[in-house]
Every structure is written in C-alpha cells, then in structure tokens.
Coordinates of C-alpha atoms in Angstrom, one line a residue:
Chain A
M1 CA 116.7 39.1 58.2
S2 CA 114.8 38.8 61.5
N3 CA 112.2 35.4 61.8
V4 CA 109.1 35.6 62.2
F5 CA 107.1 32.6 63.9
I6 CA 103.9 30.9 65.0
A7 CA 102.9 28.4 67.5
F8 CA 100.3 26.0 67.7
Q9 CA 99.1 23.4 70.2
T10 CA 99.7 20.2 68.9
N11 CA 96.5 18.5 67.6
E12 CA 94.9 17.0 64.2
A13 CA 93.8 20.8 62.8
S14 CA 97.5 22.2 63.6
R15 CA 99.1 19.1 61.5
G16 CA 97.1 20.2 58.3
I17 CA 98.1 23.9 59.1
V18 CA 101.8 23.4 59.5
D19 CA 102.0 21.3 56.5
A20 CA 100.3 24.0 54.3
I21 CA 102.7 26.6 55.9
V22 CA 105.8 24.2 54.9
E23 CA 104.4 23.6 51.4
D24 CA 103.9 27.3 51.1
N25 CA 106.6 28.7 52.5
P26 CA 109.7 26.4 51.5
T27 CA 112.3 28.3 53.9
A28 CA 109.8 27.3 57.1
S29 CA 111.6 25.5 59.7
I30 CA 109.8 23.4 62.2
N31 CA 110.4 23.2 66.1
E32 CA 108.4 20.4 68.0
Q33 CA 108.3 20.6 71.8
P34 CA 105.9 19.4 74.4
A35 CA 102.5 19.8 73.4
M36 CA 103.4 22.8 70.8
V37 CA 104.8 23.0 67.6
R38 CA 106.5 26.3 66.3
V39 CA 107.5 27.4 63.1
D40 CA 110.0 29.9 61.9
V41 CA 110.2 31.7 58.6
P42 CA 112.9 34.2 57.7
G43 CA 111.3 37.6 56.8
S44 CA 107.7 37.0 56.2
M45 CA 105.4 33.7 56.4
T46 CA 101.9 33.2 54.6
I47 CA 99.3 31.2 55.6
K48 CA 96.7 30.0 52.8
R49 CA 93.3 29.2 53.1
E50 CA 93.1 27.2 50.0
T51 CA 96.1 25.0 50.8
V52 CA 94.9 24.3 54.7
E53 CA 91.7 22.9 53.0
E54 CA 93.4 20.7 50.8
K55 CA 95.7 19.5 53.7
L56 CA 92.5 19.0 56.0
G57 CA 90.1 17.7 53.3
R58 CA 87.6 20.7 54.5
S59 CA 86.3 23.7 54.2
F60 CA 88.3 26.3 56.7
D61 CA 87.8 29.8 58.1
L62 CA 91.2 31.5 58.5
Q63 CA 89.9 33.1 61.9
E64 CA 89.8 29.2 63.0
L65 CA 93.4 29.6 63.4
H66 CA 92.4 31.6 66.8
V67 CA 91.6 28.3 68.1
H68 CA 94.7 26.8 67.4
L69 CA 97.0 29.2 68.1
I70 CA 99.4 29.5 70.8
T71 CA 101.9 32.8 69.8
L72 CA 103.0 34.6 66.9
S73 CA 105.3 37.5 66.0
G74 CA 105.7 39.9 63.3
H75 CA 103.1 42.3 61.7
I76 CA 99.9 40.9 60.7
D77 CA 98.0 41.3 57.6
E78 CA 94.7 39.1 57.5
S79 CA 92.1 38.6 54.6
D80 CA 89.7 35.9 53.8
D81 CA 92.3 34.0 51.4
E82 CA 95.9 34.5 53.4
F83 CA 96.9 35.2 56.8
T84 CA 100.8 36.8 56.6
L85 CA 103.2 37.6 59.6
S86 CA 106.1 40.0 58.0
W87 CA 108.9 41.9 59.3
N88 CA 110.0 45.5 57.4
Chain B
M1 CA 63.8 37.2 32.1
T2 CA 65.7 39.3 34.6
T3 CA 68.1 38.3 36.7
T4 CA 69.7 40.0 39.5
A5 CA 73.2 39.0 40.7
A6 CA 73.0 37.3 44.5
P7 CA 74.8 40.2 46.9
K8 CA 78.1 39.5 47.4
K9 CA 79.4 38.4 50.3
L10 CA 81.5 41.0 52.2
G11 CA 85.3 40.3 52.5
L12 CA 86.9 40.4 55.8
K13 CA 88.4 43.9 55.5
E14 CA 85.0 45.4 54.6
R15 CA 83.0 43.5 57.7
Y16 CA 85.7 44.5 60.0
A17 CA 85.3 48.6 58.7
L18 CA 81.6 48.4 58.9
M19 CA 81.9 46.7 62.3
T20 CA 84.3 49.0 63.9
R21 CA 83.7 52.7 62.0
G22 CA 81.2 55.2 62.4
L23 CA 79.9 53.5 65.7
D24 CA 80.4 56.6 67.7
W25 CA 79.3 60.2 67.6
Q26 CA 80.7 64.2 68.0
T27 CA 78.9 64.7 71.7
T28 CA 76.7 68.0 71.9
Y29 CA 75.7 67.9 75.3
Q30 CA 78.7 68.0 76.6
P31 CA 82.0 69.0 75.0
M32 CA 84.3 65.7 74.2
E33 CA 87.2 66.9 76.2
K34 CA 84.8 65.8 79.1
V35 CA 83.6 62.7 77.8
F36 CA 87.1 61.7 77.5
P37 CA 89.1 63.5 80.3
Y38 CA 91.9 61.0 80.1
A39 CA 92.9 61.5 76.3
T40 CA 95.4 64.4 76.4
Y41 CA 97.2 64.9 79.6
E42 CA 100.0 62.3 78.9
G43 CA 101.2 64.6 76.2
I44 CA 100.3 62.1 73.6
K45 CA 99.2 63.8 70.2
V46 CA 96.6 62.0 68.2
H47 CA 95.1 63.8 64.9
D48 CA 93.3 60.8 63.1
W49 CA 91.6 57.7 65.2
N50 CA 90.3 56.7 62.0
A51 CA 94.1 55.7 61.1
W52 CA 93.9 53.0 63.9
E53 CA 93.7 49.5 61.9
D54 CA 93.6 46.3 64.1
P55 CA 95.2 43.8 61.9
F56 CA 93.5 41.0 63.1
R57 CA 89.9 42.4 62.1
L58 CA 87.9 40.1 64.4
T59 CA 84.5 41.5 64.8
M60 CA 82.6 41.3 68.1
D61 CA 80.3 38.2 66.4
A62 CA 83.5 36.3 65.4
Y63 CA 85.0 37.1 68.8
W64 CA 82.2 35.2 70.3
K65 CA 82.2 32.5 68.2
Y66 CA 85.8 31.4 68.5
Q67 CA 85.9 32.4 72.3
A68 CA 83.0 29.9 72.9
E69 CA 84.9 27.2 71.0
K70 CA 88.3 27.8 73.1
E71 CA 86.2 27.4 76.0
Q72 CA 84.4 24.2 75.3
K73 CA 88.0 22.7 74.5
L74 CA 89.3 24.0 77.6
Y75 CA 86.8 22.8 80.3
A76 CA 86.3 19.6 78.4
I77 CA 90.2 18.9 79.2
M78 CA 90.2 20.5 82.4
D79 CA 87.1 18.1 83.4
A80 CA 88.8 15.1 82.1
F81 CA 92.1 15.8 83.9
A82 CA 90.3 16.1 87.0
Q83 CA 87.7 13.1 86.6
N84 CA 90.5 11.1 86.0
N85 CA 92.7 12.1 89.0
G86 CA 95.3 13.9 86.4
H87 CA 97.3 15.0 89.5
L88 CA 98.9 11.6 90.0
G89 CA 100.2 11.6 86.4
L90 CA 102.7 14.3 87.3
T91 CA 105.9 13.9 87.1
D92 CA 106.5 15.2 90.8
A93 CA 104.6 17.3 93.4
R94 CA 107.1 19.7 93.2
Y95 CA 105.7 20.8 90.6
I96 CA 102.9 21.8 92.2
N97 CA 104.7 24.4 93.9
S98 CA 104.9 26.4 90.7
L99 CA 101.1 26.6 90.4
K100 CA 100.9 28.0 93.9
L101 CA 103.1 31.0 92.6
F102 CA 101.2 31.4 89.5
L103 CA 97.7 31.4 91.2
T104 CA 99.0 33.6 94.1
G105 CA 100.9 35.7 91.6
V106 CA 99.8 36.0 88.1
S107 CA 96.4 35.2 88.1
P108 CA 95.4 38.4 90.1
L109 CA 97.2 40.3 87.3
E110 CA 95.0 38.6 84.9
Y111 CA 92.0 40.2 86.8
M112 CA 93.4 43.8 86.9
A113 CA 94.4 43.8 83.1
H114 CA 90.7 43.0 83.1
R115 CA 89.9 46.0 84.6
G116 CA 92.4 48.3 83.0
F117 CA 91.5 47.2 80.1
A118 CA 88.0 48.3 80.7
H119 CA 89.1 51.7 81.7
V120 CA 91.6 52.3 79.0
G121 CA 88.9 51.2 76.4
R122 CA 86.1 53.7 78.0
S123 CA 88.8 56.5 77.9
L124 CA 90.4 56.2 74.3
P125 CA 88.4 58.6 72.3
G126 CA 89.2 56.1 69.0
V127 CA 86.4 53.2 68.0
G128 CA 88.8 50.9 66.4
A129 CA 90.8 50.7 69.8
R130 CA 88.2 50.8 72.0
V131 CA 86.6 47.8 70.4
A132 CA 90.0 46.1 70.7
C133 CA 90.5 47.1 74.1
Q134 CA 86.8 45.7 74.8
M135 CA 88.0 42.4 73.7
Q136 CA 91.0 42.1 75.8
S137 CA 89.3 43.4 78.9
L138 CA 86.9 40.1 78.0
D139 CA 89.6 37.9 77.4
E140 CA 91.3 38.7 81.1
L141 CA 88.5 37.9 82.8
R142 CA 88.2 34.5 81.3
H143 CA 91.9 34.2 82.0
V144 CA 91.6 34.6 85.6
Q145 CA 88.2 32.6 85.6
T146 CA 90.1 29.5 83.9
Q147 CA 93.1 29.7 86.0
I148 CA 90.7 29.8 89.2
H149 CA 88.8 26.5 87.7
S150 CA 91.7 24.4 87.1
M151 CA 93.6 25.0 90.0
S152 CA 90.8 24.7 92.4
N153 CA 91.1 21.1 91.5
Y154 CA 94.7 21.2 93.3
N155 CA 93.3 23.0 96.2
K156 CA 91.1 20.1 96.9
L157 CA 94.1 18.2 97.6
Y158 CA 97.2 20.0 98.1
D159 CA 98.5 22.7 100.6
G160 CA 99.1 26.5 100.1
F161 CA 96.4 27.2 97.8
H162 CA 93.6 28.4 99.9
A163 CA 93.9 32.1 100.7
W164 CA 95.5 33.5 97.3
R165 CA 93.5 36.5 96.9
H166 CA 94.1 37.7 100.1
M167 CA 98.0 36.6 100.2
H168 CA 98.6 38.8 96.8
D169 CA 97.8 41.9 99.0
R170 CA 100.0 41.0 101.5
V171 CA 102.6 38.5 101.4
W172 CA 106.1 39.9 100.8
Y173 CA 107.0 38.7 97.2
L174 CA 103.6 38.7 95.9
S175 CA 103.9 42.8 96.2
V176 CA 106.5 42.6 93.3
P177 CA 103.5 41.4 90.6
K178 CA 100.7 43.3 92.5
S179 CA 103.0 46.7 92.6
F180 CA 103.7 45.9 88.9
F181 CA 99.9 46.0 88.1
D182 CA 98.8 48.8 90.1
D183 CA 101.7 50.9 88.7
A184 CA 100.3 50.6 85.4
I185 CA 96.8 51.1 86.1
T186 CA 97.4 54.1 88.0
A187 CA 98.9 55.5 84.8
G188 CA 97.2 57.7 81.8
P189 CA 95.5 55.3 79.5
F190 CA 98.4 55.5 76.7
E191 CA 101.2 54.6 79.2
F192 CA 99.1 51.6 80.3
M193 CA 98.8 50.4 76.4
I194 CA 102.6 50.8 76.4
A195 CA 103.0 49.2 79.7
I196 CA 100.9 46.1 79.2
G197 CA 99.8 46.1 75.5
F198 CA 103.3 46.4 74.5
S199 CA 106.1 46.2 76.7
F200 CA 104.6 43.0 79.1
E201 CA 102.4 41.6 76.3
Y202 CA 104.9 41.9 73.0
V203 CA 108.0 41.5 74.6
L204 CA 107.8 39.3 77.8
T205 CA 104.5 37.3 78.0
N206 CA 105.5 34.8 75.9
L207 CA 108.3 33.8 78.5
L208 CA 105.7 33.0 80.8
F209 CA 102.9 31.3 78.5
V210 CA 105.0 29.3 76.1
P211 CA 107.9 27.7 77.9
F212 CA 106.5 27.3 81.3
I213 CA 103.1 26.1 79.8
S214 CA 105.0 23.5 77.6
G215 CA 106.8 22.8 80.9
A216 CA 103.4 22.3 82.4
A217 CA 102.4 19.9 79.7
Y218 CA 105.8 18.0 79.8
N219 CA 105.0 17.7 83.6
G220 CA 101.8 15.9 83.3
D221 CA 99.6 19.0 83.8
M222 CA 96.9 19.2 81.0
G223 CA 94.8 21.6 83.2
A224 CA 97.4 24.0 83.0
M225 CA 98.4 23.3 79.9
A226 CA 95.2 24.3 78.6
F227 CA 94.7 27.3 80.4
G228 CA 97.9 28.4 79.4
F229 CA 98.0 27.7 75.8
S230 CA 94.2 28.9 75.3
A231 CA 95.3 32.4 77.3
Q232 CA 98.1 32.8 75.3
S233 CA 96.3 32.3 71.8
D234 CA 94.5 35.5 73.1
E235 CA 97.5 37.1 74.0
S236 CA 98.5 36.8 70.1
R237 CA 95.3 39.2 69.8
H238 CA 96.9 41.1 72.7
M239 CA 100.2 41.4 71.1
T240 CA 98.8 42.8 67.8
L241 CA 96.9 45.4 69.6
G242 CA 100.0 46.5 72.0
L243 CA 102.3 46.6 68.6
E244 CA 99.6 48.4 66.7
A245 CA 99.2 50.8 69.7
I246 CA 103.1 51.9 69.5
K247 CA 102.9 52.1 65.4
F248 CA 100.0 54.6 65.8
M249 CA 101.2 56.9 68.3
L250 CA 104.7 56.9 66.6
E251 CA 102.9 57.8 63.4
Q252 CA 100.5 60.5 64.8
D253 CA 103.0 62.8 65.9
P254 CA 106.8 63.1 65.9
D255 CA 106.8 64.6 69.7
N256 CA 105.3 61.2 70.8
L257 CA 108.7 59.5 70.2
P258 CA 110.5 60.6 73.8
I259 CA 107.5 60.1 75.7
V260 CA 106.9 56.4 74.3
Q261 CA 110.8 55.8 74.5
H262 CA 110.7 56.4 78.0
W263 CA 107.6 54.5 78.8
I264 CA 109.3 51.6 77.1
D265 CA 112.5 51.9 78.9
K266 CA 110.5 52.0 82.2
W267 CA 107.8 49.3 81.3
F268 CA 110.2 46.4 79.8
W269 CA 112.4 47.0 83.2
R270 CA 109.5 46.7 85.0
G271 CA 108.3 43.8 83.7
Y272 CA 111.8 42.1 83.2
R273 CA 111.9 42.4 86.9
V274 CA 108.5 40.6 87.8
L275 CA 109.7 37.9 85.1
T276 CA 112.5 37.0 88.2
L277 CA 109.9 34.4 89.2
V278 CA 109.5 32.7 85.8
A279 CA 113.2 32.3 85.4
M280 CA 113.2 30.3 88.9
M281 CA 109.6 28.5 87.9
L282 CA 111.4 27.0 84.3
D283 CA 114.8 26.3 86.1
F284 CA 114.1 25.4 89.8
M285 CA 110.7 24.4 89.9
L286 CA 109.6 22.0 87.1
P287 CA 110.8 18.4 87.9
K288 CA 111.3 18.1 84.3
K289 CA 112.5 20.5 82.6
V290 CA 111.7 21.6 78.9
M291 CA 114.2 24.8 78.3
S292 CA 116.6 26.5 80.4
W293 CA 115.6 30.6 81.2
K294 CA 118.8 31.4 79.5
E295 CA 117.3 29.5 76.2
A296 CA 113.6 30.9 76.6
W297 CA 114.9 34.4 77.1
E298 CA 117.1 33.9 73.9
I299 CA 114.5 32.9 71.9
Y300 CA 111.5 34.9 73.1
A301 CA 113.4 38.4 74.2
E302 CA 116.7 38.3 72.4
E303 CA 115.5 37.1 69.0
N304 CA 111.8 37.8 68.9
G305 CA 112.1 41.0 70.7
G306 CA 115.3 41.9 68.9
A307 CA 113.4 41.3 65.4
L308 CA 110.9 43.8 67.1
F309 CA 113.1 46.7 67.8
N310 CA 114.7 46.5 64.5
D311 CA 111.6 47.1 62.8
L312 CA 110.4 49.8 64.9
A313 CA 113.9 51.5 64.2
R314 CA 112.5 53.1 61.6
Y315 CA 110.2 55.2 64.1
G316 CA 113.6 56.4 66.1
V317 CA 112.8 53.5 68.5
R318 CA 115.7 52.1 70.3
P319 CA 115.8 48.9 72.3
P320 CA 114.9 49.5 76.1
L321 CA 117.6 50.5 78.5
G322 CA 118.7 48.0 80.6
W323 CA 118.1 45.5 77.6
Q324 CA 121.9 44.3 77.5
Q325 CA 121.7 44.0 81.3
A326 CA 119.1 41.6 81.3
C327 CA 120.9 39.8 78.4
D328 CA 123.9 39.6 80.5
D329 CA 122.2 38.4 83.6
K330 CA 120.1 35.6 82.3
V331 CA 122.9 33.3 83.6
H332 CA 122.2 34.5 87.0
L333 CA 118.6 35.6 87.7
S334 CA 117.2 32.3 88.2
S335 CA 119.8 30.5 90.7
Q336 CA 119.8 34.2 92.8
A337 CA 116.1 34.1 92.7
W338 CA 115.5 30.5 94.0
S339 CA 118.5 31.3 96.6
T340 CA 116.4 33.8 98.1
F341 CA 113.4 31.8 98.1
Y342 CA 115.0 29.1 99.8
Q343 CA 116.4 31.0 102.5
Y344 CA 113.0 32.8 103.0
Q345 CA 111.0 29.6 103.1
A346 CA 109.4 30.1 106.3
A347 CA 107.2 33.4 105.3
A348 CA 106.0 31.5 101.8
P349 CA 103.5 29.3 101.2
F350 CA 105.0 27.0 99.0
H351 CA 107.7 24.2 99.2
T352 CA 111.4 24.8 98.2
W353 CA 114.1 22.3 97.9
V354 CA 117.9 22.2 97.2
P355 CA 118.3 21.1 93.5
S356 CA 119.2 17.3 93.3
P357 CA 122.9 16.4 92.0
E358 CA 120.9 15.6 88.5
D359 CA 119.5 18.8 88.6
M360 CA 123.0 20.8 89.6
D361 CA 124.4 19.1 86.8
W362 CA 121.8 20.0 84.2
M363 CA 122.2 23.5 85.5
A364 CA 125.8 23.4 85.1
Q365 CA 125.5 22.1 81.4
K366 CA 122.7 25.0 80.6
Y367 CA 125.0 27.5 82.4
P368 CA 128.4 26.6 81.8
G369 CA 131.0 29.3 83.6
T370 CA 128.3 30.8 86.2
F371 CA 126.4 27.8 87.8
D372 CA 129.2 25.4 89.2
Q373 CA 131.3 28.5 89.8
Y374 CA 128.8 31.1 91.5
Y375 CA 126.0 28.4 92.6
R376 CA 126.5 25.4 93.4
P377 CA 129.1 25.7 96.2
R378 CA 125.7 27.3 98.0
F379 CA 123.3 24.9 97.2
E380 CA 126.0 21.6 97.9
H381 CA 126.5 23.8 101.4
W382 CA 122.8 24.3 102.2
A383 CA 122.4 20.4 101.2
E384 CA 124.9 19.3 103.6
R385 CA 123.3 21.6 106.5
E386 CA 119.8 19.7 105.5
A387 CA 121.6 16.3 105.7
A388 CA 123.2 17.0 109.3
G389 CA 119.3 18.1 110.2
D390 CA 120.2 21.8 110.2
R391 CA 118.4 23.8 107.4
Y392 CA 119.5 27.2 106.8
N393 CA 116.6 29.8 107.6
N394 CA 117.4 33.6 107.1
G395 CA 115.7 35.0 110.0
T396 CA 116.4 38.7 109.0
L397 CA 114.0 40.5 107.0
P398 CA 115.8 41.9 103.7
M399 CA 116.1 45.4 102.2
L400 CA 113.3 46.0 99.5
C401 CA 113.7 47.7 96.1
Q402 CA 111.6 51.0 96.4
V403 CA 110.3 50.4 92.6
C404 CA 110.0 46.6 91.8
Q405 CA 109.9 45.9 95.5
I406 CA 112.1 42.6 95.0
P407 CA 114.7 41.8 97.8
M408 CA 117.7 43.0 97.3
L409 CA 119.5 40.0 95.9
F410 CA 120.8 41.0 92.5
T411 CA 124.8 41.4 91.6
E412 CA 126.3 44.3 90.1
P413 CA 126.3 44.3 86.3
G414 CA 129.7 42.0 85.4
D415 CA 130.4 41.0 89.0
P416 CA 128.2 38.2 90.5
T417 CA 130.2 38.6 93.9
R418 CA 128.3 41.6 95.0
I419 CA 125.3 42.8 95.6
C420 CA 123.9 46.0 93.5
Y421 CA 122.7 48.9 95.7
R422 CA 121.5 52.0 94.3
D423 CA 119.6 55.3 96.2
S424 CA 118.7 58.4 95.8
V425 CA 117.3 61.2 97.8
Y426 CA 113.9 62.8 97.6
D427 CA 112.5 65.4 99.3
G428 CA 115.2 64.7 102.5
E429 CA 114.7 61.2 102.4
R430 CA 116.8 58.2 101.0
Y431 CA 115.3 55.5 98.7
H432 CA 117.1 52.4 98.0
F433 CA 116.9 50.4 94.4
C434 CA 118.0 47.2 93.4
S435 CA 119.3 48.3 90.1
D436 CA 119.9 51.4 87.5
G437 CA 116.8 50.4 85.8
C438 CA 114.5 50.8 88.9
K439 CA 116.4 53.9 89.8
N440 CA 115.9 55.6 87.0
I441 CA 112.0 54.8 87.0
F442 CA 112.1 56.3 90.1
D443 CA 113.9 59.5 89.5
H444 CA 111.4 60.4 86.8
E445 CA 108.4 59.7 89.2
P446 CA 109.5 59.9 92.8
E447 CA 106.0 61.3 93.7
K448 CA 104.6 58.1 92.7
Y449 CA 107.1 55.9 94.1
V450 CA 107.8 57.4 97.5
Q451 CA 103.9 56.4 98.4
A452 CA 104.8 52.4 97.6
W453 CA 103.5 49.7 100.3
L454 CA 106.7 48.0 101.2
P455 CA 106.0 44.7 103.0
V456 CA 109.2 44.6 105.1
H457 CA 108.9 48.3 106.0
Q458 CA 105.1 47.8 106.9
I459 CA 106.2 44.9 108.9
Y460 CA 108.3 46.8 110.9
Q461 CA 105.8 49.4 111.4
G462 CA 103.7 46.8 113.0
N463 CA 101.1 46.9 110.2
C464 CA 101.0 43.7 109.5
F465 CA 100.0 41.8 112.3
R466 CA 96.0 40.7 113.2
P467 CA 94.0 43.0 115.0
E468 CA 94.0 40.6 118.3
A469 CA 97.8 40.9 118.1
D470 CA 99.4 42.0 121.1
P471 CA 103.0 43.2 120.4
T472 CA 103.9 43.4 123.8
A473 CA 103.4 40.1 124.9
A474 CA 106.5 38.5 126.5
D475 CA 106.2 35.5 124.4
F476 CA 105.4 37.6 120.7
N477 CA 107.0 36.5 117.9
P478 CA 106.9 39.0 115.2
L479 CA 107.5 36.5 112.2
L480 CA 104.9 33.9 113.1
E481 CA 102.3 36.7 113.7
V482 CA 102.9 37.9 110.0
I483 CA 102.6 34.6 108.4
T484 CA 99.4 33.8 110.6
W485 CA 98.5 37.6 109.1
Y486 CA 99.2 36.2 106.0
Q487 CA 96.5 33.1 106.5
M488 CA 99.1 30.7 105.9
N489 CA 98.5 27.1 107.6
V490 CA 102.0 27.5 109.3
G491 CA 103.9 24.6 109.9
V492 CA 102.4 22.7 106.7
D493 CA 102.0 25.4 103.8
N494 CA 105.4 27.1 104.6
A495 CA 107.6 23.9 105.4
P496 CA 110.5 22.7 103.1
Y497 CA 109.3 20.4 100.3
E498 CA 111.4 17.3 102.0
G499 CA 108.8 16.0 104.7
S500 CA 105.8 18.1 103.5
E501 CA 102.3 16.9 103.9
D502 CA 102.3 17.3 99.8
Q503 CA 105.2 15.0 99.4
R504 CA 104.0 12.6 102.0
H505 CA 100.3 12.6 100.5
F506 CA 101.4 12.6 96.5
R507 CA 103.7 9.5 97.3
A508 CA 100.9 7.6 99.0
W509 CA 98.3 8.3 96.7
R510 CA 100.8 7.5 93.6
Q511 CA 101.3 4.1 95.5
M512 CA 97.6 3.3 95.5
T513 CA 97.2 3.8 92.2
T514 CA 99.1 0.6 90.9
S515 CA 98.4 -1.6 94.3
N516 CA 95.6 -2.8 96.0
A517 CA 97.2 -2.7 99.5

C-alpha cells in the first residue's frame, strides 16, 4: 500500500498537530529533518480537530493547517472536523 | 413563549459550495464560445463543469486570512534574520551561490506562473476551477515578491544578484527554466494545467522546495527557509488543484485520455530536465548537505510519484515516458551538471569550485558504484590543475538541445561514458536533442520548437552583443562581449570561488563577529 504523507514546519503548533496524528493513526511514522517534520502513514491519514485541540489546549480550525503546512500527498477530503489524505 | 432555534452555522462543504457555485452566468450579448475562446481547441471534452470539486474548499475570505498570517510570520523571520546579520551565521559563503541560481532561474518562473494562472483562470469556463486558479495566481505573485525581498538582503553584500531579471532573458543556462515556462504559457489552458498544475507542481516541486529548503535551514539561512516553506505551503493547494484538474479531465470523457497522457509524458520530461539544476544544488552547492539528489528523488519522485501513478492507473494513465530513465540517471545527474558549470565558470554569474576531499567522500558514500568510477577522477584532475595554477576553463560554446536548451551533457542510457545525441530533420533542417524524451517532444510539435531562442546559436549569430560593440575591431573578444551584455561584473561575479570577493568578505566579516581587532 502506498504511503500518504504530510510535512510541517517545526514549531509549537506543529508539535501538537503531529502528536494528534500519531495518536489517531497508529501506523504513522515520523521523520524529522532540518526545520521540518514529516509524517508518513500507509494508505490514509486522518487529522481530527478534536484531538488537535486537546493537544494544543485551545480551539483549532483545521484550515489553520495551511499556516504550518509544507507539503502533502494523496487525495484530500476536508470537513470542519476531519482532514483526510488517502490513495485509492 | 416561543423559541426560535439559532440559525445553524454552515458547514465547510456548504460554505464552499455557496462561494464557488452560481457565480457565473450564460452570456446573452455574446455567445459563450466567444467569451471563452480557448476552451475547446485542444480537444478536451467537458460535459459538466459542476463536477469540478476543489477538495481544499478554501473560500476567498479564508484565503486572505491565512495568507495574511503566513506573510506576517514570513516577514518577521526575514526582518529578524537581516537585522541580526544572519548571513554571518551561514555555514559558508559557498551556500549563497545556490541563492544566485534560485533568484535568476526560479523566481522569474514564479512571476510567469502568476501570469499563467491569471490567464488560465480567465479561460476556463468552470467557476470552481476559476476560483482555484485565481488563488494560485495570487500565490505565485506572493512567491516572487517574497523571494526578491529575502534575497535583496544578500544583494547588499554579495556579488552576482544585481541583474537577475535582465540575465533571466539572456544567460545561456537560464534559457532552460525560461523556455520551460514560455513553452507552458503558450500552450492552451488545459495543457497549462497539466504542465504546471500537475506535472510540475505535483510530481516535481517537492524536490526543490522541500529538501533544498530544509538544506537552506541546515546551512543557516532563515530567510530562504521562511520564503521556501511558506511558498511550498501554497504548493500543497496547487498540487491538489493539479490532481483535481487531471481527474476532472479523465472523468469527463474517455477521449481525453490520450491527450492527457501525451501532456504527462511531455511535461514530466520538460520538468525533469529543469530539475537538473536542483540536483546540483543539493549535492554540490549546499556546504552542509541534508540529503543527496538520489535520496530526494527516491522519496519525492519514486515513492510519492509512484503512489500517484498507481492511483491514476484506474483511469488508464501510465507513468510518463522517460520515468525509468530519470530513475536510472539519478546516480549521474548532479555530477554531470556540476562538471558543466565548473567548465563554464567564466560565463556564469555565480561561483563554482572543486568539491573538497571530504565532500567527494560524501558523494562516494551516497553514490556507490558511480561517483568514484566516473566523476571523482575528473574532479581530482581539476583540483590538481587548480593547485598548479592552471584552472581548466572550456572556451568552446556547447551545442544545446533544441527542446530543453541544456548543453549536450547527458550520457546514453546505460552507458555513462558516452554523450547522448539525437536528431530529427524538419522542413529540410536538422535539429539536435539531448535525449529520446526531448526528441519525442520535438517530433510531436516541430513547428513550435523550431522557433526556440537558443543562446549559443544566438551568440554565434551575433545577437548577444551590446549595440556599441564592434565585432570588426582587431581586439574584439566575443566571449567577453557576451558576458558584458549579460551585465555581469566581469572578473568578480564569474570568478572561481577560491579567491573570490565573496569568499574574502565572508571570512573577514565573520572574523569581526568574534573579535574586536
């Protein structure tokens, strides 16, 4: 199965986002590189607003991902509560 | 007592639908085909533009909000970097040469992408696609501006940055990226979407904006890190647009498949050739290396691109022609490119150098089986000549490929000891190519590529001199005249790194940061 991935700039918000991804996607693997962090998951990955809010201790609009995002791969499905990347 | 329920807040999908549907109309004063004159001539059949769905569902109001936030962060970093003389925290001034290449070769493409998406957004009859193209057009304008702002700080202190826009239209190797975008922007709107939106953005830009920019951070350049990652965050939206564009074309009509497949073949190869410059930036121009071109290619092209093409196989799309050759050549590309620039140092406004013994060991470790066999002996030979005060300079102009415009520097598939040459005859004239990929592109549209402005041809035709030049004068030096016409500061911008003004200044200024002498 192909991996989907997402990469963020290394910062405080990204730390919470990545923690949330790892919690909700147990097969996730993390790859830290200079100034960035990349998360790979086989098949599909879901980022849940609720989990990110819990990690950051504040409310979070999933579109705020744009501010910290570097790159991603896969088909996107986006709602108010979940952001999903997947390959068919 | 009656209670009225508070109106329910609209969900993301509903907000997006309201902001991107029903915004246009069927025209009555003019027929629709006159309002959208470029929508059908490429042969792409569209039956229902409402089937277009931008998966990011970003509306213009949210777009402005998040882009403003990105800009505030980016400029705070750039200002802090400049204010604190951040350039003196770089690993080494050799790094700055990768920025010279970036500013002259890449930033003008961002501006062309801005123009291209404005034009295509106007040309596509579907409103969802038009909104996405509008955002991308604005993004690209932001990219070129932030790059100019970030790199203008280096222009105050280092050589070779002063005439980037002038050079982009003239300098021999800059015709490679320039002709790539000129080719795309003179195609129809659907081909442009595949060329830039899909092949370039989705399959290839990660290779520039992720490992190279991570490398910029690793080498201490917070300015480049900030503009690069901020640009790439927009690219995520652009990649999504490119993927939606290709899915949309393939789902609308089965007749679109062969047209789209040809564009994928063509634009993969065009983009891959442009990335030759990036291969060399990663392997030779970053003093502290973050990953090799081969590793970057494996992650972002083979793995990620492979996943993409597996996914698109359900539409009948196959990986682009030339894919396998690009994968095979990953162990040769950067060394072949850097060798070329080293030889033509006198005609390039950035510094080159022979890799140090440690850097050659790094290359040997990253490229087992090729670097020591084919490239180390050449670099060691050049190092010996430099040590003897006899640096090698190639004074003969190279033949260029008619399509990608790169000098004939690439080797035969499977034989890295022979240069690859291909040719075709069109209308009684013979044209030359660096590869099967470029020859195929030419053979499909010879009328377009016979018009190419090839720098070496133009030099030999006498079109690259200043108006006041006198080629009949006894002491006329054509090469010197050409680089003067390029607006290079001769002997400074085009000097080898060893002994350059940049090297001397950087050493002296860095010394001043740690002593009061």
